[in-house]
PDB file of C-alpha atoms and ligand atoms in Angstrom:
ATOM      1  CA  UNK A1344     133.664 105.071 149.674  1.00  0.00           C
ATOM      2  CA  UNK A1345     131.836 102.042 148.551  1.00  0.00           C
ATOM      3  CA  UNK A1346     134.451  99.227 145.636  1.00  0.00           C
ATOM      4  CA  UNK A1347     132.230  96.981 143.842  1.00  0.00           C
ATOM      5  CA  UNK A1348     133.855  94.077 142.185  1.00  0.00           C
ATOM      6  CA  UNK A1349     131.894  92.735 139.607  1.00  0.00           C
ATOM      7  CA  UNK A1350     132.451  88.286 138.619  1.00  0.00           C
ATOM      8  CA  UNK A1351     131.042  88.067 134.303  1.00  0.00           C
ATOM      9  CA  UNK A1352     131.558  86.552 131.775  1.00  0.00           C
ATOM     10  CA  UNK A1353     131.448  89.358 129.682  1.00  0.00           C
ATOM     11  CA  UNK A1354     132.878  92.207 131.183  1.00  0.00           C
ATOM     12  CA  UNK A1355     131.813  94.423 127.623  1.00  0.00           C
ATOM     13  CA  UNK A1356     127.848  94.505 129.257  1.00  0.00           C
ATOM     14  CA  UNK A1357     128.706  96.930 131.139  1.00  0.00           C
ATOM     15  CA  UNK A1358     129.935  99.568 129.377  1.00  0.00           C
ATOM     16  CA  UNK A1359     127.128 102.057 128.431  1.00  0.00           C
ATOM     17  CA  UNK A1360     125.688 101.662 131.817  1.00  0.00           C
ATOM     18  CA  UNK A1361     128.688 102.496 134.086  1.00  0.00           C
ATOM     19  CA  UNK A1362     129.146 105.822 131.497  1.00  0.00           C
ATOM     20  CA  UNK A1363     125.687 107.405 132.538  1.00  0.00           C
ATOM     21  CA  UNK A1364     123.622 108.934 134.175  1.00  0.00           C
ATOM     22  CA  UNK A1365     123.921 108.102 138.499  1.00  0.00           C
ATOM     23  CA  UNK A1366     126.676 105.363 138.315  1.00  0.00           C
ATOM     24  CA  UNK A1367     128.794 107.457 136.154  1.00  0.00           C
ATOM     25  CA  UNK A1368     127.993 110.512 138.745  1.00  0.00           C
ATOM     26  CA  UNK A1369     128.901 108.119 141.271  1.00  0.00           C
ATOM     27  CA  UNK A1370     132.116 106.573 140.398  1.00  0.00           C
ATOM     28  CA  UNK A1371     132.791 110.552 139.100  1.00  0.00           C
ATOM     29  CA  UNK A1372     132.834 111.783 142.703  1.00  0.00           C
ATOM     30  CA  UNK A1373     134.602 109.306 144.459  1.00  0.00           C
ATOM     31  CA  UNK A1374     131.764 107.552 146.430  1.00  0.00           C
ATOM     32  CA  UNK A1375     132.380 104.694 144.304  1.00  0.00           C
ATOM     33  CA  UNK A1376     134.445 102.240 142.590  1.00  0.00           C
ATOM     34  CA  UNK A1377     133.288  99.569 140.256  1.00  0.00           C
ATOM     35  CA  UNK A1378     135.578  97.042 139.057  1.00  0.00           C
ATOM     36  CA  UNK A1379     133.903  94.798 135.773  1.00  0.00           C
ATOM     37  CA  UNK A1380     136.105  91.381 136.094  1.00  0.00           C
ATOM     38  CA  UNK A1381     136.414  88.556 133.653  1.00  0.00           C
ATOM     39  CA  UNK A1382     135.589  85.879 135.116  1.00  0.00           C
ATOM     40  CA  UNK A1383     137.870  83.214 132.362  1.00  0.00           C
ATOM     41  CA  UNK A1384     141.234  84.924 133.887  1.00  0.00           C
ATOM     42  CA  UNK A1385     140.077  82.898 137.070  1.00  0.00           C
ATOM     43  CA  UNK A1386     139.792  79.732 134.932  1.00  0.00           C
ATOM     44  CA  UNK A1387     141.869  77.583 134.282  1.00  0.00           C
ATOM     45  CA  UNK A1388     143.629  75.904 130.430  1.00  0.00           C
ATOM     46  CA  UNK A1389     143.921  76.637 127.350  1.00  0.00           C
ATOM     47  CA  UNK A1390     140.110  76.735 126.229  1.00  0.00           C
ATOM     48  CA  UNK A1391     139.509  78.554 130.008  1.00  0.00           C
ATOM     49  CA  UNK A1392     136.278  76.833 130.354  1.00  0.00           C
ATOM     50  CA  UNK A1393     134.127  78.005 133.167  1.00  0.00           C
ATOM     51  CA  UNK A1394     130.596  76.105 132.002  1.00  0.00           C
ATOM     52  CA  UNK A1395     129.857  71.856 132.677  1.00  0.00           C
ATOM     53  CA  UNK A1396     127.998  69.718 131.588  1.00  0.00           C
ATOM     54  CA  UNK A1397     125.132  68.555 134.776  1.00  0.00           C
ATOM     55  CA  UNK A1398     125.945  66.032 137.751  1.00  0.00           C
ATOM     56  CA  UNK A1399     122.346  63.863 137.234  1.00  0.00           C
ATOM     57  CA  UNK A1400     121.532  65.265 134.099  1.00  0.00           C
ATOM     58  CA  UNK A1401     119.412  68.153 132.577  1.00  0.00           C
ATOM     59  CA  UNK A1402     119.755  70.035 129.713  1.00  0.00           C
ATOM     60  CA  UNK A1403     122.284  73.143 129.430  1.00  0.00           C
ATOM     61  CA  UNK A1404     125.790  73.782 131.092  1.00  0.00           C
ATOM     62  CA  UNK A1405     126.393  75.018 134.773  1.00  0.00           C
ATOM     63  CA  UNK A1406     129.155  76.807 135.520  1.00  0.00           C
ATOM     64  CA  UNK A1407     132.190  75.996 137.038  1.00  0.00           C
ATOM     65  CA  UNK A1408     133.001  76.349 141.643  1.00  0.00           C
ATOM     66  CA  UNK A1409     136.077  76.536 140.538  1.00  0.00           C
ATOM     67  CA  UNK A1410     137.009  80.675 138.921  1.00  0.00           C
ATOM     68  CA  UNK A1411     134.704  82.020 141.372  1.00  0.00           C
ATOM     69  CA  UNK A1412     135.818  81.297 144.801  1.00  0.00           C
ATOM     70  CA  UNK A1413     139.919  81.813 143.050  1.00  0.00           C
ATOM     71  CA  UNK A1414     138.597  85.586 142.030  1.00  0.00           C
ATOM     72  CA  UNK A1415     136.729  85.565 145.442  1.00  0.00           C
ATOM     73  CA  UNK A1416     140.004  84.949 146.732  1.00  0.00           C
ATOM     74  CA  UNK A1417     142.099  87.440 145.428  1.00  0.00           C
ATOM     75  CA  UNK A1418     140.080  90.363 145.098  1.00  0.00           C
ATOM     76  CA  UNK A1419     138.441  90.142 148.583  1.00  0.00           C
ATOM     77  CA  UNK A1420     139.154  92.659 150.823  1.00  0.00           C
ATOM     78  CA  UNK A1421     138.316  92.427 154.559  1.00  0.00           C
ATOM     79  CA  UNK A1422     134.922  92.702 155.025  1.00  0.00           C
ATOM     80  CA  UNK A1423     134.207  92.177 151.841  1.00  0.00           C
ATOM     81  CA  UNK A1424     129.531  90.893 151.270  1.00  0.00           C
ATOM     82  CA  UNK A1425     130.279  88.614 148.071  1.00  0.00           C
ATOM     83  CA  UNK A1426     126.187  88.274 146.585  1.00  0.00           C
ATOM     84  CA  UNK A1427     125.384  86.017 144.464  1.00  0.00           C
ATOM     85  CA  UNK A1428     122.462  86.918 141.763  1.00  0.00           C
ATOM     86  CA  UNK A1429     119.656  84.072 141.509  1.00  0.00           C
ATOM     87  CA  UNK A1430     116.421  83.539 141.336  1.00  0.00           C
ATOM     88  CA  UNK A1431     116.565  81.728 144.024  1.00  0.00           C
ATOM     89  CA  UNK A1432     117.978  84.702 146.363  1.00  0.00           C
ATOM     90  CA  UNK A1433     116.102  87.099 148.703  1.00  0.00           C
ATOM     91  CA  UNK A1434     114.310  89.563 147.890  1.00  0.00           C
ATOM     92  CA  UNK A1435     116.271  92.528 146.201  1.00  0.00           C
ATOM     93  CA  UNK A1436     114.187  95.243 147.970  1.00  0.00           C
ATOM     94  CA  UNK A1437     115.000  99.760 149.335  1.00  0.00           C
ATOM     95  CA  UNK A1438     115.304  98.027 152.984  1.00  0.00           C
ATOM     96  CA  UNK A1439     118.321  96.278 150.935  1.00  0.00           C
ATOM     97  CA  UNK A1440     119.890  98.644 149.408  1.00  0.00           C
ATOM     98  CA  UNK A1441     120.897 100.710 152.034  1.00  0.00           C
ATOM     99  CA  UNK A1442     122.425  97.387 153.979  1.00  0.00           C
ATOM    100  CA  UNK A1443     124.404  97.053 150.590  1.00  0.00           C
ATOM    101  CA  UNK A1444     125.522 100.625 150.515  1.00  0.00           C
ATOM    102  CA  UNK A1445     127.083 100.738 154.159  1.00  0.00           C
ATOM    103  CA  UNK A1446     129.125  97.314 153.083  1.00  0.00           C
ATOM    104  CA  UNK A1447     132.946  98.396 152.715  1.00  0.00           C
ATOM    105  CA  UNK A1448     133.610  96.134 149.540  1.00  0.00           C
ATOM    106  CA  UNK A1449     131.144  93.610 147.788  1.00  0.00           C
ATOM    107  CA  UNK A1450     131.415  91.570 144.715  1.00  0.00           C
ATOM    108  CA  UNK A1451     128.322  90.084 142.774  1.00  0.00           C
ATOM    109  CA  UNK A1452     128.805  87.290 140.718  1.00  0.00           C
ATOM    110  CA  UNK A1453     126.876  86.673 137.916  1.00  0.00           C
ATOM    111  CA  UNK A1454     125.721  83.310 136.963  1.00  0.00           C
ATOM    112  CA  UNK A1455     124.690  82.123 132.981  1.00  0.00           C
ATOM    113  CA  UNK A1456     122.637  79.522 130.858  1.00  0.00           C
ATOM    114  CA  UNK A1457     121.227  76.373 133.458  1.00  0.00           C
ATOM    115  CA  UNK A1458     123.049  78.667 136.618  1.00  0.00           C
ATOM    116  CA  UNK A1459     125.770  78.044 139.386  1.00  0.00           C
ATOM    117  CA  UNK A1460     127.706  75.137 140.869  1.00  0.00           C
ATOM    118  CA  UNK A1461     125.074  74.947 144.451  1.00  0.00           C
ATOM    119  CA  UNK A1462     128.808  75.475 146.235  1.00  0.00           C
ATOM    120  CA  UNK A1463     128.840  79.196 145.440  1.00  0.00           C
ATOM    121  CA  UNK A1464     125.648  79.569 146.536  1.00  0.00           C
ATOM    122  CA  UNK A1465     126.490  78.042 149.916  1.00  0.00           C
ATOM    123  CA  UNK A1466     130.651  77.992 150.598  1.00  0.00           C
ATOM    124  CA  UNK A1467     130.745  81.770 149.159  1.00  0.00           C
ATOM    125  CA  UNK A1468     128.369  84.049 148.701  1.00  0.00           C
ATOM    126  CA  UNK A1469     127.061  85.942 151.923  1.00  0.00           C
ATOM    127  CA  UNK A1470     123.490  85.750 150.090  1.00  0.00           C
ATOM    128  CA  UNK A1471     121.805  85.327 147.645  1.00  0.00           C
ATOM    129  CA  UNK A1472     119.539  88.285 145.485  1.00  0.00           C
ATOM    130  CA  UNK A1473     116.758  88.496 143.289  1.00  0.00           C
ATOM    131  CA  UNK A1474     116.106  90.810 141.803  1.00  0.00           C
ATOM    132  CA  UNK A1475     112.211  89.400 141.176  1.00  0.00           C
ATOM    133  CA  UNK A1476     110.348  86.420 140.454  1.00  0.00           C
ATOM    134  CA  UNK A1477     111.291  86.127 136.803  1.00  0.00           C
ATOM    135  CA  UNK A1478     114.675  84.471 135.101  1.00  0.00           C
ATOM    136  CA  UNK A1479     116.053  86.530 132.808  1.00  0.00           C
ATOM    137  CA  UNK A1480     119.367  85.572 131.269  1.00  0.00           C
ATOM    138  CA  UNK A1481     122.165  86.326 132.938  1.00  0.00           C
ATOM    139  CA  UNK A1482     123.482  87.639 136.119  1.00  0.00           C
ATOM    140  CA  UNK A1483     124.994  91.105 134.626  1.00  0.00           C
ATOM    141  CA  UNK A1484     121.260  93.043 134.565  1.00  0.00           C
ATOM    142  CA  UNK A1485     120.240  91.711 137.859  1.00  0.00           C
ATOM    143  CA  UNK A1486     123.642  92.956 139.285  1.00  0.00           C
ATOM    144  CA  UNK A1487     123.702  96.242 137.248  1.00  0.00           C
ATOM    145  CA  UNK A1488     119.696  97.001 138.951  1.00  0.00           C
ATOM    146  CA  UNK A1489     122.022  96.158 142.296  1.00  0.00           C
ATOM    147  CA  UNK A1490     124.552  98.601 142.085  1.00  0.00           C
ATOM    148  CA  UNK A1491     122.308 101.319 140.509  1.00  0.00           C
ATOM    149  CA  UNK A1492     119.691 101.019 143.523  1.00  0.00           C
ATOM    150  CA  UNK A1493     123.102 101.053 146.152  1.00  0.00           C
ATOM    151  CA  UNK A1494     125.057 103.754 144.438  1.00  0.00           C
ATOM    152  CA  UNK A1495     121.485 106.275 144.788  1.00  0.00           C
ATOM    153  CA  UNK A1496     122.373 105.199 148.463  1.00  0.00           C
ATOM    154  CA  UNK A1497     125.749 106.658 148.751  1.00  0.00           C
ATOM    155  CA  UNK A1498     126.462 109.664 150.520  1.00  0.00           C
ATOM    156  CA  UNK A1499     126.500 112.349 148.228  1.00  0.00           C
ATOM    157  CA  UNK A1500     125.289 110.759 145.044  1.00  0.00           C
ATOM    158  CA  UNK A1501     122.400 111.956 144.103  1.00  0.00           C
ATOM    159  CA  UNK A1502     122.556 116.026 145.293  1.00  0.00           C
ATOM    160  CA  UNK A1503     120.721 118.217 147.124  1.00  0.00           C
ATOM    161  CA  UNK A1504     118.137 119.272 144.663  1.00  0.00           C
ATOM    162  CA  UNK A1505     116.987 115.674 144.685  1.00  0.00           C
ATOM    163  CA  UNK A1506     113.927 114.647 147.217  1.00  0.00           C
ATOM    164  CA  UNK A1507     114.408 110.171 146.824  1.00  0.00           C
ATOM    165  CA  UNK A1508     116.285 109.122 149.750  1.00  0.00           C
ATOM    166  CA  UNK A1509     113.290 109.899 151.854  1.00  0.00           C
ATOM    167  CA  UNK A1510     110.242 110.407 150.294  1.00  0.00           C
ATOM    168  CA  UNK A1511     110.576 107.427 146.793  1.00  0.00           C
ATOM    169  CA  UNK A1512     108.988 104.842 146.303  1.00  0.00           C
ATOM    170  CA  UNK A1513     109.299 102.066 149.173  1.00  0.00           C
ATOM    171  CA  UNK A1514     111.854 104.032 151.311  1.00  0.00           C
ATOM    172  CA  UNK A1515     109.217 104.501 153.676  1.00  0.00           C
ATOM    173  CA  UNK A1516     107.367 101.902 153.024  1.00  0.00           C
ATOM    174  CA  UNK A1517     104.826 103.846 150.768  1.00  0.00           C
ATOM    175  CA  UNK A1518     104.843 104.180 147.225  1.00  0.00           C
ATOM    176  CA  UNK A1519     106.058 107.989 146.190  1.00  0.00           C
ATOM    177  CA  UNK A1520     103.094 110.145 145.366  1.00  0.00           C
ATOM    178  CA  UNK A1521     102.177 111.221 141.465  1.00  0.00           C
ATOM    179  CA  UNK A1522     104.340 114.060 140.047  1.00  0.00           C
ATOM    180  CA  UNK A1523     103.113 117.226 137.474  1.00  0.00           C
ATOM    181  CA  UNK A1524     105.772 119.376 135.192  1.00  0.00           C
ATOM    182  CA  UNK A1525     105.353 121.933 133.157  1.00  0.00           C
ATOM    183  CA  UNK A1526     102.640 122.733 131.817  1.00  0.00           C
ATOM    184  CA  UNK A1527     100.193 123.314 133.948  1.00  0.00           C
ATOM    185  CA  UNK A1528      97.758 122.181 131.522  1.00  0.00           C
ATOM    186  CA  UNK A1529      98.131 119.471 128.203  1.00  0.00           C
ATOM    187  CA  UNK A1530      95.607 119.725 125.803  1.00  0.00           C
ATOM    188  CA  UNK A1531      92.905 120.290 128.925  1.00  0.00           C
ATOM    189  CA  UNK A1532      94.081 118.633 131.671  1.00  0.00           C
ATOM    190  CA  UNK A1533      95.435 119.846 134.043  1.00  0.00           C
ATOM    191  CA  UNK A1534      97.064 119.167 137.009  1.00  0.00           C
ATOM    192  CA  UNK A1535      96.005 119.835 140.623  1.00  0.00           C
ATOM    193  CA  UNK A1536      95.500 122.988 141.303  1.00  0.00           C
ATOM    194  CA  UNK A1537      97.565 122.048 144.979  1.00  0.00           C
ATOM    195  CA  UNK A1538     100.096 121.721 143.678  1.00  0.00           C
ATOM    196  CA  UNK A1539     100.500 125.117 141.820  1.00  0.00           C
ATOM    197  CA  UNK A1540      98.791 127.253 145.254  1.00  0.00           C
ATOM    198  CA  UNK A1541     102.138 127.608 146.970  1.00  0.00           C
ATOM    199  CA  UNK A1542     100.279 126.420 150.386  1.00  0.00           C
ATOM    200  CA  UNK A1543     103.862 124.111 150.624  1.00  0.00           C
ATOM    201  CA  UNK A1544     101.904 122.727 153.877  1.00  0.00           C
ATOM    202  CA  UNK A1545      99.105 122.098 152.289  1.00  0.00           C
ATOM    203  CA  UNK A1546     100.885 120.560 149.510  1.00  0.00           C
ATOM    204  CA  UNK A1547     103.244 117.959 152.037  1.00  0.00           C
ATOM    205  CA  UNK A1548     100.021 116.463 153.672  1.00  0.00           C
ATOM    206  CA  UNK A1549      98.369 115.879 150.230  1.00  0.00           C
ATOM    207  CA  UNK A1550     100.651 114.368 148.331  1.00  0.00           C
ATOM    208  CA  UNK A1551     101.055 112.408 151.748  1.00  0.00           C
ATOM    209  CA  UNK A1552      97.118 111.109 151.369  1.00  0.00           C
ATOM    210  CA  UNK A1553      98.233 110.336 147.735  1.00  0.00           C
ATOM    211  CA  UNK A1554     100.777 108.055 148.650  1.00  0.00           C
ATOM    212  CA  UNK A1555      99.297 106.265 151.395  1.00  0.00           C
ATOM    213  CA  UNK A1556      96.065 105.858 149.022  1.00  0.00           C
ATOM    214  CA  UNK A1557      98.181 105.187 145.756  1.00  0.00           C
ATOM    215  CA  UNK A1558      99.950 102.427 148.117  1.00  0.00           C
ATOM    216  CA  UNK A1559      96.634 101.428 149.199  1.00  0.00           C
ATOM    217  CA  UNK A1560      94.874 100.517 146.229  1.00  0.00           C
ATOM    218  CA  UNK A1561      98.065  99.167 145.002  1.00  0.00           C
ATOM    219  CA  UNK A1562     100.330  97.484 147.042  1.00  0.00           C
ATOM    220  CA  UNK A1563      97.662  96.711 149.987  1.00  0.00           C
ATOM    221  CA  UNK A1564     100.722  93.976 151.100  1.00  0.00           C
ATOM    222  CA  UNK A1565     103.383  97.222 151.640  1.00  0.00           C
ATOM    223  CA  UNK A1566     101.082  98.934 154.465  1.00  0.00           C
ATOM    224  CA  UNK A1567     102.016  95.968 157.013  1.00  0.00           C
ATOM    225  CA  UNK A1568     105.552  97.481 157.900  1.00  0.00           C
ATOM    226  CA  UNK A1569     104.702 101.141 156.973  1.00  0.00           C
ATOM    227  CA  UNK A1570     105.384 103.515 158.841  1.00  0.00           C
ATOM    228  CA  UNK A1571     102.101 105.406 159.970  1.00  0.00           C
ATOM    229  CA  UNK A1572     100.220 107.328 162.396  1.00  0.00           C
ATOM    230  CA  UNK A1573      97.328 105.887 164.105  1.00  0.00           C
ATOM    231  CA  UNK A1574      95.435 108.410 162.187  1.00  0.00           C
ATOM    232  CA  UNK A1575      96.274 107.370 158.547  1.00  0.00           C
ATOM    233  CA  UNK A1576      95.957 103.392 159.532  1.00  0.00           C
ATOM    234  CA  UNK A1577      92.203 103.939 160.600  1.00  0.00           C
ATOM    235  CA  UNK A1578      91.169 106.130 158.036  1.00  0.00           C
ATOM    236  CA  UNK A1579      92.798 103.734 155.804  1.00  0.00           C
ATOM    237  CA  UNK A1580      90.946 100.850 157.347  1.00  0.00           C
ATOM    238  CA  UNK A1581      87.453 102.845 156.911  1.00  0.00           C
ATOM    239  CA  UNK A1582      87.987 102.931 153.379  1.00  0.00           C
ATOM    240  CA  UNK A1583      88.602  98.586 152.891  1.00  0.00           C
ATOM    241  CA  UNK A1584      86.297  98.244 155.233  1.00  0.00           C
ATOM    242  CA  UNK A1585      83.587 100.748 152.742  1.00  0.00           C
ATOM    243  CA  UNK A1586      85.394  99.413 149.403  1.00  0.00           C
ATOM    244  CA  UNK A1587      84.762  95.607 150.379  1.00  0.00           C
ATOM    245  CA  UNK A1588      80.991  96.705 151.673  1.00  0.00           C
TER     246      UNK A1588
HETATM  247  N1  SAM B1743     117.880  78.109 135.862  1.00  0.00           N
HETATM  248  C1  SAM B1743     117.520  78.751 136.559  1.00  0.00           C
HETATM  249  C2  SAM B1743     117.055  78.549 137.574  1.00  0.00           C
HETATM  250  O1  SAM B1743     116.327  78.345 136.360  1.00  0.00           O
HETATM  251  O2  SAM B1743     116.969  79.557 138.984  1.00  0.00           O
HETATM  252  C3  SAM B1743     118.013  79.920 135.769  1.00  0.00           C
HETATM  253  C4  SAM B1743     119.249  80.638 135.532  1.00  0.00           C
HETATM  254  S1  SAM B1743     119.459  82.149 134.539  1.00  0.00           S
HETATM  255  C5  SAM B1743     119.153  82.078 133.193  1.00  0.00           C
HETATM  256  C6  SAM B1743     121.141  82.285 134.308  1.00  0.00           C
HETATM  257  C7  SAM B1743     121.346  83.220 135.735  1.00  0.00           C
HETATM  258  O3  SAM B1743     120.574  84.453 135.615  1.00  0.00           O
HETATM  259  C8  SAM B1743     121.093  83.328 137.544  1.00  0.00           C
HETATM  260  O4  SAM B1743     122.787  81.954 137.665  1.00  0.00           O
HETATM  261  C9  SAM B1743     121.139  84.609 138.144  1.00  0.00           C
HETATM  262  O5  SAM B1743     123.359  85.391 137.926  1.00  0.00           O
HETATM  263  C10 SAM B1743     121.425  85.537 137.065  1.00  0.00           C
HETATM  264  N2  SAM B1743     119.144  85.665 137.374  1.00  0.00           N
HETATM  265  C11 SAM B1743     118.388  85.047 136.874  1.00  0.00           C
HETATM  266  N3  SAM B1743     117.237  85.810 137.082  1.00  0.00           N
HETATM  267  C12 SAM B1743     117.684  86.525 138.113  1.00  0.00           C
HETATM  268  C13 SAM B1743     116.787  87.258 139.312  1.00  0.00           C
HETATM  269  N4  SAM B1743     115.340  87.332 138.936  1.00  0.00           N
HETATM  270  N5  SAM B1743     117.463  87.016 140.366  1.00  0.00           N
HETATM  271  C14 SAM B1743     118.795  87.206 139.976  1.00  0.00           C
HETATM  272  N6  SAM B1743     119.643  86.455 138.433  1.00  0.00           N
HETATM  273  C15 SAM B1743     119.051  85.987 138.038  1.00  0.00           C
END
């Protein structure tokens, strides 16, 4: 069971997302517990101030280090892994979600304003994690992205009916093949005949090819780290050669 603590100035932010879908199922199924904590509970003074001016000048406020250090000291259990959500962090990838899911406890630190005093990143967090090369207004959305993607990796959360963990985009370094459902013919737009054939060997082979082609077209950068056979690599390299000549 994975225990996740979220430290935020906006605990109410998490109400809806935790009450739906994968996260709700993971909590109900006992694979995940999530506790959302108001960082102000660890701030000092009558006004429980959590931010202050930037040393050296500059606009905007920076989140103070003390509430984060105190909160983590109170909440951590042996083996806790502390993550600061930050646009300067290492990108979240499917592989990282597998690694995070293996911890007993994750403590997610959500920044706001101009960000968090650097000492938190340097001396408290095990790592900084980014959800992509853009800036959102706070660490709440990024921590939900991380939490949902990690919950999908916990054994039993997706159930037997979901192919997901092994076949989903990025699991084996490839994008997923195209998916279709009924109707087989929507106003003349038909799903590929092979999917209606009932021949599962041919369907698997078609899906693998589509997955390779899609990754080649949309995210060729992924192919270097993907698990491909010699024949698949040769065929994609021939395809690249044809396209560039
Ligand atoms: N001034 C900061 C910078 O330029 O890097 C951005 C601060 S942002 C407005 C406030 C907080 O949102 C950050 O401290 C972080 O917790 C979170 N955040 C914003 N973008 C993020 C991203 N791409 N990945 C992870 N966290 C992010």
